[in-house]
XYZ file of C-alpha atoms in Angstrom:
745
model
C -0.264 -0.045 -0.079
C 3.206 2.490 0.635
C 4.341 1.796 -2.757
C 1.071 2.160 -4.237
C 0.832 5.471 -2.710
C 4.604 6.545 -3.347
C 3.811 5.956 -7.329
C 0.882 7.942 -7.183
C 2.428 11.078 -5.483
C 5.383 10.867 -8.050
C 2.746 10.602 -10.615
C 0.930 13.629 -9.112
C 4.113 16.092 -9.333
C 5.070 14.194 -12.422
C 1.477 16.058 -14.116
C 1.967 19.039 -12.710
C 5.439 19.888 -13.247
C 5.128 17.667 -16.969
C 5.845 20.788 -20.198
C 3.199 20.796 -22.919
C 5.685 19.576 -25.173
C 8.757 16.779 -24.744
C 11.017 19.701 -26.078
C 12.290 20.377 -22.948
C 11.741 17.229 -20.858
C 14.194 17.391 -18.418
C 13.264 14.668 -15.913
C 15.579 11.603 -16.021
C 14.617 8.314 -18.463
C 14.329 5.098 -16.824
C 17.521 3.523 -18.343
C 21.272 3.491 -17.986
C 24.352 3.479 -20.351
C 26.075 0.007 -20.303
C 29.141 -0.246 -18.019
C 32.844 0.205 -19.325
C 34.249 -2.592 -20.676
C 36.850 -4.690 -17.815
C 39.767 -2.611 -17.270
C 42.920 -4.320 -19.558
C 40.678 -5.571 -22.276
C 42.215 -5.243 -25.825
C 40.655 -2.040 -27.639
C 40.511 -2.084 -31.047
C 39.072 1.717 -33.135
C 38.339 -0.282 -36.088
C 36.069 -2.999 -33.986
C 32.398 -2.442 -32.331
C 31.448 -4.815 -29.679
C 27.436 -5.508 -29.340
C 25.718 -7.581 -27.246
C 21.761 -8.207 -27.618
C 18.530 -10.873 -26.849
C 19.032 -12.189 -29.769
C 20.038 -11.014 -33.180
C 18.983 -10.875 -37.083
C 21.329 -10.883 -40.250
C 20.234 -10.438 -43.589
C 22.817 -11.466 -46.025
C 21.136 -9.791 -49.071
C 21.262 -5.741 -47.780
C 24.330 -6.725 -44.984
C 21.685 -5.378 -42.167
C 22.008 -6.155 -38.444
C 19.382 -6.395 -36.627
C 19.710 -6.233 -32.695
C 16.706 -6.478 -29.955
C 16.282 -6.834 -26.461
C 19.032 -4.946 -24.121
C 21.331 -3.736 -27.294
C 24.378 -3.072 -25.994
C 27.391 -1.464 -28.566
C 30.929 -0.626 -27.466
C 33.324 1.387 -29.320
C 36.621 3.389 -28.260
C 35.151 4.523 -25.482
C 31.348 5.809 -26.965
C 28.833 3.119 -25.301
C 25.188 3.215 -26.539
C 22.306 0.726 -25.100
C 18.368 0.768 -26.246
C 15.653 -1.528 -27.045
C 16.302 -2.653 -30.689
C 19.645 -1.452 -33.179
C 19.409 -1.688 -36.443
C 23.136 -1.647 -38.245
C 23.720 -0.888 -41.917
C 27.397 -2.416 -42.054
C 27.110 -1.218 -45.598
C 26.863 2.047 -44.999
C 27.911 1.931 -41.644
C 24.059 3.961 -40.479
C 23.199 2.552 -36.700
C 19.297 3.197 -36.403
C 18.408 2.336 -32.368
C 14.672 3.012 -31.111
C 13.393 2.288 -27.198
C 15.191 3.612 -24.184
C 18.446 5.232 -25.664
C 21.376 5.667 -23.183
C 24.814 7.179 -25.294
C 27.942 7.946 -23.226
C 30.922 9.319 -24.450
C 34.584 8.478 -23.375
C 34.515 12.331 -21.235
C 31.072 10.456 -18.967
C 28.509 12.463 -21.011
C 25.543 10.374 -21.661
C 22.985 11.419 -24.305
C 19.134 9.683 -23.578
C 16.584 9.690 -26.133
C 13.195 7.962 -28.315
C 15.436 7.129 -31.458
C 19.051 7.573 -32.457
C 20.626 7.683 -36.157
C 23.886 8.124 -35.913
C 27.276 6.507 -37.824
C 28.893 3.041 -36.682
C 31.290 4.582 -34.598
C 29.028 6.088 -31.918
C 30.537 9.361 -32.328
C 27.968 11.287 -34.043
C 24.422 11.393 -35.023
C 20.507 12.508 -34.229
C 18.571 12.243 -31.584
C 15.291 12.768 -31.134
C 13.835 13.711 -27.460
C 17.186 13.999 -26.488
C 18.291 14.177 -22.984
C 22.085 15.121 -22.121
C 23.017 14.379 -18.493
C 26.721 16.019 -18.001
C 29.586 14.625 -15.888
C 30.341 18.063 -14.756
C 26.889 18.384 -13.533
C 23.231 19.649 -14.496
C 21.373 18.638 -17.818
C 20.706 19.597 -21.279
C 17.182 19.009 -23.026
C 16.106 19.324 -26.528
C 13.361 18.171 -29.170
C 15.992 16.990 -31.027
C 19.812 17.266 -31.359
C 23.149 16.497 -33.195
C 26.326 15.054 -31.827
C 29.124 15.867 -34.288
C 31.926 13.551 -33.703
C 34.013 15.771 -32.082
C 31.520 15.585 -29.281
C 29.525 18.954 -30.222
C 25.981 18.661 -29.512
C 23.940 20.925 -31.033
C 20.182 21.174 -30.088
C 17.187 22.761 -30.917
C 13.742 24.454 -29.000
C 15.883 23.189 -25.660
C 16.663 23.910 -22.072
C 19.964 23.643 -19.333
C 19.657 23.377 -15.752
C 22.197 22.539 -13.158
C 19.138 21.803 -10.442
C 17.656 18.744 -9.447
C 14.607 17.280 -10.761
C 13.272 15.456 -8.473
C 12.568 16.199 -4.889
C 14.116 14.373 -1.489
C 11.251 11.361 -2.012
C 12.491 10.446 -5.864
C 9.231 12.116 -7.055
C 9.797 14.660 -10.961
C 9.848 17.886 -9.812
C 10.207 21.610 -11.747
C 14.120 22.706 -11.404
C 14.640 26.308 -9.208
C 15.435 27.727 -12.209
C 16.337 26.697 -16.097
C 17.071 28.340 -19.125
C 15.521 27.287 -22.494
C 16.641 29.194 -25.555
C 16.040 28.139 -29.391
C 19.058 26.799 -29.784
C 21.648 25.664 -27.142
C 25.311 24.283 -28.092
C 27.261 22.485 -26.004
C 31.093 21.949 -26.374
C 32.708 19.304 -24.385
C 36.281 20.302 -24.725
C 35.651 23.469 -23.646
C 33.508 22.174 -21.007
C 30.978 25.741 -22.056
C 27.424 25.835 -23.056
C 26.386 28.341 -25.556
C 22.645 30.151 -26.101
C 21.020 32.043 -29.077
C 17.544 33.158 -27.843
C 17.184 32.287 -24.326
C 14.831 33.283 -21.874
C 15.283 32.819 -18.244
C 12.616 30.877 -15.824
C 12.733 31.380 -11.723
C 10.690 29.494 -9.810
C 7.662 29.410 -12.581
C 7.931 33.273 -12.647
C 7.110 34.827 -16.487
C 9.859 34.569 -18.457
C 13.578 37.311 -18.735
C 14.762 37.435 -22.217
C 18.457 36.623 -22.378
C 21.245 38.059 -24.944
C 23.282 35.176 -26.105
C 26.134 34.092 -24.022
C 27.836 31.502 -22.776
C 29.154 29.989 -19.381
C 30.902 26.989 -18.030
C 30.030 23.984 -16.431
C 31.229 22.084 -13.875
C 34.900 23.367 -12.210
C 37.539 25.160 -13.537
C 37.325 28.810 -14.599
C 36.154 31.371 -17.706
C 36.006 34.896 -18.423
C 32.522 36.017 -18.091
C 30.174 38.090 -15.510
C 29.781 36.826 -12.050
C 26.413 37.095 -9.799
C 25.998 40.879 -9.004
C 25.182 42.636 -5.925
C 22.400 45.158 -5.293
C 22.759 46.860 -2.576
C 20.935 50.389 -0.733
C 22.642 52.501 1.247
C 21.349 56.013 3.326
C 24.540 58.002 2.167
C 25.499 56.084 -1.226
C 22.095 55.541 -2.277
C 21.300 52.835 -4.391
C 24.063 50.134 -5.327
C 24.827 47.722 -7.923
C 28.167 46.138 -8.479
C 28.085 43.528 -11.573
C 32.041 41.733 -11.084
C 33.879 40.966 -14.427
C 35.885 37.964 -13.757
C 38.862 38.108 -16.914
C 40.984 34.231 -16.596
C 44.321 35.612 -17.907
C 45.988 31.680 -17.224
C 45.625 28.544 -15.745
C 46.937 30.035 -12.126
C 46.236 33.844 -12.599
C 42.536 36.106 -12.563
C 41.907 39.623 -12.070
C 38.350 40.371 -10.870
C 36.916 43.743 -12.241
C 33.560 45.447 -10.175
C 32.599 48.430 -10.807
C 30.028 49.755 -8.085
C 27.589 52.186 -9.264
C 25.376 54.418 -6.862
C 22.773 56.685 -7.467
C 24.026 59.167 -4.832
C 27.561 59.495 -5.433
C 30.252 59.053 -7.917
C 31.237 55.489 -9.259
C 33.968 53.156 -7.228
C 36.312 51.004 -9.105
C 37.722 47.462 -6.982
C 39.822 44.854 -8.701
C 41.262 41.787 -7.612
C 43.817 39.933 -8.465
C 45.430 36.460 -7.844
C 47.889 34.413 -8.876
C 49.160 30.705 -7.479
C 52.545 29.624 -8.006
C 54.396 26.504 -7.218
C 55.770 28.399 -4.500
C 52.586 29.348 -2.905
C 49.696 31.955 -3.746
C 49.050 35.787 -3.404
C 45.590 37.215 -3.818
C 45.730 41.753 -4.063
C 42.397 43.644 -3.950
C 42.258 47.383 -4.618
C 39.333 50.259 -4.193
C 39.041 53.888 -5.289
C 36.642 56.825 -5.572
C 36.248 60.176 -5.335
C 34.157 61.772 -2.683
C 33.488 63.710 0.449
C 34.835 62.804 3.415
C 34.818 64.666 6.749
C 37.788 65.170 8.843
C 35.784 65.930 12.322
C 35.093 63.027 13.396
C 34.531 63.873 17.305
C 31.618 66.183 16.516
C 27.632 65.013 17.127
C 27.100 65.795 13.583
C 30.107 66.067 11.357
C 29.433 67.890 7.739
C 31.783 66.488 5.255
C 34.209 68.935 3.919
C 36.371 67.210 1.297
C 36.460 66.353 -1.744
C 39.412 63.586 -1.797
C 40.387 60.602 -3.470
C 39.584 57.735 -1.354
C 40.513 53.903 -1.442
C 41.787 50.981 0.300
C 44.289 48.065 -0.151
C 44.123 44.126 0.817
C 46.667 42.134 0.026
C 47.394 38.205 1.467
C 49.989 35.893 0.424
C 52.043 32.831 1.395
C 54.814 31.300 0.415
C 56.449 27.882 1.183
C 60.248 27.293 -0.429
C 60.923 24.582 1.449
C 59.864 21.939 4.253
C 61.432 24.672 6.511
C 61.221 27.851 4.876
C 58.262 30.623 4.528
C 56.786 33.746 3.731
C 53.818 35.386 4.647
C 52.543 38.602 4.004
C 49.344 40.740 4.726
C 49.194 44.398 3.945
C 45.936 46.577 4.910
C 46.096 50.389 4.111
C 43.207 52.841 4.151
C 42.962 56.748 2.897
C 41.642 57.649 5.761
C 39.498 56.850 8.719
C 35.844 56.662 7.650
C 35.980 55.138 4.214
C 36.262 51.246 4.779
C 32.650 51.750 7.026
C 31.490 54.354 4.424
C 31.457 51.803 1.707
C 30.216 48.801 3.645
C 33.501 46.599 3.547
C 35.021 46.005 7.051
C 34.505 47.413 10.216
C 37.490 47.046 11.593
C 39.195 49.422 14.191
C 42.464 49.057 13.215
C 44.444 47.972 9.975
C 47.864 45.400 10.597
C 49.852 45.160 7.920
C 52.650 42.541 8.288
C 55.560 40.322 6.167
C 57.238 37.651 8.261
C 59.915 35.240 6.889
C 59.803 31.789 9.061
C 61.666 28.758 9.476
C 60.080 25.492 11.179
C 61.875 22.718 11.786
C 61.305 20.107 14.955
C 63.755 21.916 17.079
C 64.104 25.254 16.013
C 61.934 28.497 15.144
C 62.912 31.147 13.645
C 61.596 34.275 12.349
C 62.344 37.777 10.967
C 58.779 40.001 11.230
C 57.821 43.438 10.409
C 54.865 45.397 11.724
C 52.681 48.691 10.836
C 49.467 49.825 12.308
C 46.736 52.108 10.547
C 44.294 53.273 13.351
C 40.719 54.107 12.250
C 39.629 55.365 16.003
C 38.082 58.255 15.796
C 40.542 60.151 18.926
C 43.859 57.938 18.028
C 46.930 59.748 15.987
C 48.398 58.004 13.786
C 51.737 59.914 14.738
C 51.279 57.515 18.531
C 50.801 54.153 16.477
C 54.342 52.123 16.455
C 55.919 50.714 13.601
C 57.697 47.737 14.261
C 60.786 47.016 12.386
C 62.286 44.634 12.296
C 61.378 41.354 14.830
C 63.642 38.660 15.120
C 62.634 35.837 17.091
C 64.667 32.340 17.700
C 63.753 29.097 19.674
C 65.262 26.219 20.274
C 64.373 23.362 21.909
C 66.776 21.404 23.747
C 65.836 17.748 24.962
C 67.124 15.631 28.226
C 68.784 18.248 30.014
C 69.137 16.635 33.469
C 66.080 14.658 33.204
C 64.114 17.808 31.301
C 63.616 20.099 28.500
C 65.422 23.398 27.618
C 63.984 26.238 25.635
C 66.258 28.773 24.398
C 65.012 32.473 23.124
C 66.991 35.059 21.402
C 64.772 38.158 21.056
C 64.764 41.711 19.730
C 62.665 44.132 18.809
C 62.361 47.984 17.055
C 59.310 49.886 17.838
C 59.666 53.457 16.184
C 56.446 55.699 15.973
C 56.372 59.684 14.299
C 55.165 61.717 17.014
C 55.543 59.501 19.585
C 58.321 56.898 22.158
C 60.811 55.103 19.853
C 62.474 51.703 21.690
C 64.455 49.277 20.870
C 64.813 46.025 22.535
C 66.813 42.868 22.984
C 66.611 39.769 25.456
C 67.913 36.497 25.994
C 66.214 33.843 27.704
C 66.348 29.787 28.781
C 63.418 27.911 30.824
C 64.315 24.597 31.644
C 61.291 21.965 32.335
C 61.216 18.542 34.109
C 58.018 16.909 34.077
C 57.567 13.451 36.099
C 54.684 11.562 37.408
C 54.875 9.975 40.586
C 53.472 6.285 41.860
C 50.428 8.131 43.893
C 48.806 9.345 40.502
C 50.504 12.797 40.871
C 51.990 14.643 37.902
C 54.937 17.171 38.960
C 56.759 20.050 37.006
C 59.221 22.037 38.001
C 60.547 25.215 35.936
C 63.613 27.421 35.933
C 63.781 30.318 33.853
C 65.955 32.837 33.663
C 66.868 36.198 31.105
C 68.602 39.171 30.818
C 66.484 42.081 28.511
C 68.632 45.512 27.563
C 66.177 48.413 26.491
C 67.199 51.838 24.349
C 64.137 54.718 24.506
C 64.480 57.926 23.261
C 61.109 60.741 23.678
C 60.057 59.022 26.646
C 58.349 62.450 27.469
C 55.828 61.786 24.579
C 53.837 58.862 26.186
C 51.341 60.245 28.531
C 50.812 57.081 30.954
C 53.838 57.682 33.320
C 54.428 53.512 34.290
C 54.751 53.294 30.473
C 57.664 55.389 29.592
C 60.511 53.594 31.546
C 64.123 55.166 31.852
C 65.071 57.976 29.057
C 68.390 56.114 27.639
C 70.087 52.129 27.661
C 68.587 50.178 30.291
C 69.674 46.759 31.520
C 67.659 43.893 32.826
C 67.837 40.588 34.731
C 64.681 37.871 35.350
C 64.759 34.741 37.027
C 61.994 32.707 38.355
C 61.586 28.939 40.123
C 58.154 26.959 39.872
C 56.896 23.312 41.244
C 53.307 22.785 39.483
C 51.640 19.690 41.414
C 48.125 17.815 39.629
C 46.513 15.161 41.305
C 43.775 13.411 39.115
C 41.291 11.541 40.775
C 38.825 9.577 38.087
C 35.707 7.089 38.777
C 32.277 6.298 37.891
C 29.959 8.955 38.063
C 25.658 7.947 37.597
C 26.716 6.226 34.153
C 29.529 7.893 33.428
C 32.651 8.959 34.544
C 33.800 11.984 36.729
C 38.180 13.776 37.075
C 38.761 15.821 40.055
C 41.976 17.293 40.146
C 43.129 19.745 42.349
C 45.900 21.504 41.341
C 49.044 23.473 43.478
C 51.493 25.698 41.870
C 54.525 27.830 43.520
C 56.367 30.883 42.272
C 58.980 32.427 43.194
C 61.230 35.219 41.845
C 63.263 38.371 43.307
C 62.366 41.919 42.748
C 62.984 43.057 39.141
C 63.378 46.629 37.775
C 60.329 46.590 35.616
C 59.374 50.107 35.709
C 63.328 51.121 34.644
C 61.737 49.600 31.334
C 59.072 50.786 29.085
C 55.749 49.218 28.655
C 55.260 48.339 25.107
C 53.553 44.799 25.022
C 52.069 43.913 28.617
C 49.501 46.522 28.950
C 46.059 44.707 29.224
C 46.318 42.740 31.645
C 43.351 40.918 33.740
C 43.308 37.827 35.609
C 41.530 35.227 33.796
C 41.538 31.217 33.741
C 44.118 31.409 30.561
C 46.816 32.767 32.685
C 46.078 31.612 36.216
C 48.926 29.043 36.442
C 51.146 30.908 33.680
C 54.594 31.900 34.646
C 53.784 35.092 34.377
C 50.508 36.930 34.401
C 51.516 39.825 32.114
C 50.882 39.910 28.132
C 53.911 40.691 26.448
C 57.532 40.713 27.393
C 57.850 43.914 28.798
C 56.722 43.304 32.208
C 57.238 40.379 34.365
C 55.203 39.620 37.857
C 58.151 39.213 40.267
C 56.354 38.290 43.759
C 56.456 34.894 45.330
C 53.252 33.062 45.247
C 51.084 30.270 45.963
C 48.418 29.453 43.267
C 45.654 26.565 43.811
C 42.888 25.755 42.187
C 41.012 22.678 41.214
C 38.978 20.955 37.894
C 36.485 19.293 38.055
C 34.967 16.911 34.574
C 32.185 14.751 34.045
C 31.665 13.095 30.531
C 28.587 11.198 30.023
C 26.887 9.712 26.884
C 26.648 12.313 24.591
C 27.496 15.240 27.429
C 30.510 16.817 28.729
C 31.121 19.447 31.294
C 34.356 20.874 32.641
C 34.430 23.452 35.017
C 37.731 25.016 36.839
C 38.172 27.645 39.824
C 41.537 29.391 41.249
C 43.039 31.771 43.201
C 46.553 33.158 43.995
C 48.563 34.431 47.060
C 51.112 36.366 47.455
C 53.809 35.812 49.530
C 55.708 38.513 49.197
C 54.658 41.392 51.211
C 56.934 43.610 48.436
C 54.521 46.158 46.811
C 53.156 45.331 43.389
C 53.210 46.640 39.791
C 49.474 45.161 38.709
C 47.192 48.344 39.438
C 44.098 47.878 41.135
C 41.303 46.772 38.867
C 43.303 44.072 37.848
C 42.026 40.730 40.448
C 45.897 41.054 41.341
C 46.653 44.407 43.240
C 46.396 42.928 47.162
C 47.755 39.512 48.580
C 44.580 37.624 47.847
C 43.812 37.940 44.165
C 39.982 37.307 42.758
C 39.069 34.011 42.172
C 38.727 33.077 38.424
C 36.721 30.375 36.341
C 35.389 28.760 33.703
C 32.590 26.418 32.798
C 31.943 24.602 29.639
C 29.034 22.501 28.896
C 28.297 20.299 25.898
C 25.414 17.871 24.869
C 26.214 16.437 21.614
C 26.362 18.900 18.082
C 23.065 20.784 20.057
C 24.443 22.956 23.262
C 27.772 24.667 23.254
C 28.218 26.698 26.459
C 31.247 28.448 28.191
C 31.373 30.641 31.024
C 34.060 32.969 32.431
C 33.495 34.623 35.216
C 36.102 36.384 37.815
C 34.434 37.122 41.427
C 36.051 40.405 43.830
C 37.613 38.468 46.504
C 35.429 40.724 48.877
C 32.410 40.375 48.805
C 32.347 38.438 45.522
C 31.129 40.977 43.455
C 31.151 39.677 39.496
C 34.197 41.653 37.811
C 34.431 39.757 34.796
C 31.445 38.251 33.361
C 31.346 36.500 30.067
C 28.440 34.383 28.205
C 29.407 32.343 24.855
C 26.165 29.950 24.037
C 25.351 28.284 21.011
C 21.834 26.469 20.711
C 20.315 24.591 17.758
C 21.312 22.103 14.538
C 23.414 23.255 11.832
C 20.506 25.164 9.958
C 18.369 26.229 12.978
C 19.955 27.880 15.568
C 20.930 30.806 18.001
C 24.269 32.691 19.007
C 24.523 34.377 22.197
C 26.863 36.701 24.133
C 27.394 38.367 27.043
C 30.002 40.830 28.315
C 30.353 42.859 31.472
C 33.672 44.172 32.630
C 33.465 45.999 36.211
C 37.412 46.021 36.763
C 36.963 49.609 38.538
C 40.447 49.957 37.003
C 41.909 53.642 36.510
C 40.967 55.167 32.926
C 44.353 56.183 32.456
C 46.301 53.199 32.435
C 43.913 50.689 30.406
C 42.577 51.450 26.948
C 39.271 49.241 27.229
C 37.221 50.450 29.831
C 35.004 48.537 32.156
C 31.861 48.047 29.454
C 28.401 46.199 28.885
C 27.779 44.203 25.436
C 25.204 41.826 24.855
C 25.244 39.890 21.114
C 22.871 37.955 19.426
C 22.147 36.293 16.606
C 20.554 32.974 15.121
C 18.448 31.202 12.034
C 15.403 29.448 11.844
C 14.512 27.205 8.970
C 10.916 27.114 8.684
C 11.078 25.420 5.686
C 13.295 22.633 3.667
C 15.219 25.835 1.275
C 13.839 28.711 3.080
C 15.315 30.533 6.757
C 15.568 34.019 8.152
C 18.551 35.393 9.747
C 19.291 37.728 12.097
C 22.193 39.160 14.420
C 22.236 42.211 16.668
C 25.223 44.331 19.005
C 23.313 46.196 22.275
C 26.031 48.178 23.896
C 24.540 47.845 27.763
C 26.768 50.563 29.454
C 25.792 53.020 32.123
C 27.663 55.200 33.710
C 27.836 52.657 36.887
C 30.612 50.812 34.311
C 32.420 53.733 32.649
C 31.441 57.540 33.850
C 32.863 58.658 30.708
C 30.405 56.966 28.903
C 27.196 58.619 27.028
C 25.740 55.640 26.757
C 21.899 55.296 28.468
C 22.586 51.454 29.627
C 20.715 50.078 26.163
C 22.112 51.617 22.993
C 21.978 49.562 19.813
C 24.857 49.339 18.170
C 23.793 47.750 15.170
C 21.740 44.632 13.834
C 20.721 42.680 10.526
C 17.396 40.605 9.664
C 17.651 39.089 6.705
C 15.748 35.883 5.092
C 16.388 33.506 2.433
C 16.101 30.782 -0.263
C 19.192 28.224 -1.082
C 18.715 25.178 -2.756
C 21.109 22.739 -4.640
C 21.426 25.154 -7.364
C 20.516 28.676 -5.997
C 20.935 30.787 -3.331
C 18.696 33.959 -2.981
C 18.391 36.576 -0.421
C 17.662 40.074 1.254
C 19.312 41.599 4.341
C 18.870 44.300 6.420
C 21.460 46.181 8.195
C 20.621 49.219 10.464
C 23.779 51.316 11.962
C 23.115 53.651 14.864
C 26.523 55.408 15.426
C 27.401 57.829 12.711
C 31.565 58.386 12.332
C 32.216 61.346 10.145
C 30.433 60.146 7.040
C 29.912 56.784 7.864
C 26.606 57.482 9.008
C 24.313 55.940 11.424
C 21.495 53.977 8.929
C 19.528 51.284 7.363
C 21.007 49.352 3.971
C 19.439 46.642 2.406
C 21.092 43.917 0.047
C 19.483 41.764 -2.240
C 22.316 38.747 -3.367
C 20.903 36.272 -6.592
C 23.862 33.414 -7.004
C 22.906 30.993 -9.553
C 25.254 27.306 -9.792
C 27.610 27.759 -13.087
C 26.756 31.056 -13.990
C 28.397 33.815 -12.143
C 30.137 31.966 -9.472
């Protein structure tokens, strides 16, 4: 009964979607081509091999008639039919009934009848269907296949889309192209149209000019999918990319952006693949008015100037150990990227690095350039690092442990700020042992010598970051012992692991303030650095207090469910003053409590919670939640961050803030989904006295709807920005996307 219902349902679908004529029947045929001959069989180009249920031979006319599942083979061409009449004198082959013909490239042609030569390469087919090996299918009232494989189709149609639904019933493809004449050239893997029309979801057909497109993999020159966008500042935008295939390993995409309210913009992207690596460079250029006043609440466009952006990335692997990587990002001004909706980054970093990596050593020469896009930042205070030289070597089995050696030098220069040169050499020895009771004990010894040279220290406004003018040296040393004792056992049908941990670190007083602080400014106690030898990031500051750090990790594992939580604190053993400022959680002898909890439920729930609790009263100083709930098709992303550190504003770029981030997608039908995201600033003056936020200020949001199946992606997105930065003004923007398989992508 189930089979009868299924057949009836498919029959109904076929009746609904069938075309009036067989000229464009894109549905699959109830026959398959014969399998290829077994590998290693001898091949004779002048010989036709065939098999059939019965065979008749007319000796007078030299005509062979084969009946019943007839199969013919010749030099990679295969034929299958119910009946084949072969005139051996003329070489003409006429096949009828459930015909399937395939060529050496893997393309399959179906038809009701076919008239071809005995080479099986060329001929005329009625009610033809061609299923391309690269994907897609062609159908026509009649088709002619030449000996070189070229197929000429009359009253034809093409689609790369599926013609059956998940239940296997026939359906109309999402889109197709019908044409008076279609030519398929397999050697070029390209389809050519004359008198074509575009059909989308059964909507009225759109006429098309004479054009062509590739099928399958590879790339060819031609138009790519356009983008249509509307923004408040630029008006209606239409971008029409064109791809130039310069060589199999090189290509250029030129995209003119036409706007209704401003001058056009040109975008060009050049990419190249070589035997050693690849690179890509993208450039934008236009001319428009920009605002040089980014601090006013209502900035005016004051200058008409050239504006642009360059983005380049590349990597080369010269040998298994030597490589070169580069990334260059430069903008003409601070608001260009936001104005034209290219990027929302507030800093652009350019870097070049030459690296040598083998099993036991690492060597790199690296340079950086930072361009700030922040409204209140001066470019003259941004450092240029040229170069940084870093060398590291690992030496095994030294007194039973592993030694890591490092030598590093760095030169920082600023056009309007402090210049710093730094060099150091260090050695670290780690010995890891397992006791008979199951404890994991690690002993560490660390020594380092530094040399600094600084100029123009008064240009740095924060005194603790300056260091002493001129040449300074510094010695660093530390000893540490770290003990973990895991306990593992069964728990409620799963397993649990409880791991207490204690670490002791001893370090003498270090002349930290005598040297500048360039890379250790953003310090905060977190679960990731709780047991670190140095809780400062970077190299310019080293925690010089002797301390004991203790904590516990608890992990649960059930089938499909895991829970991992960590909690810890540290205690400073010495009473000498610390350089760690208030608000970091490390300024008092007892530190704040820090922890992390991770929960995973199969592939459906992933939740991470990080927090820091004040040791006096357990006030929440840091509260960060990141959660993903759902499947790949329907999901929600939730992010929340609150920093309540009460840190002194003059010594920390990142002030206290509160922020919520939400995003999600709901697939309400098989191919239809809605999606959205939002960022909301929850900061008020209780968290940041300098903030003008009212406790609920949306930063931006996005909302869209999308249809996506095997051969088309169609979507509409609405985005709104709530903040104005110069000529990048707040307001709504709309984006329409349309991408078709084998057409423009």
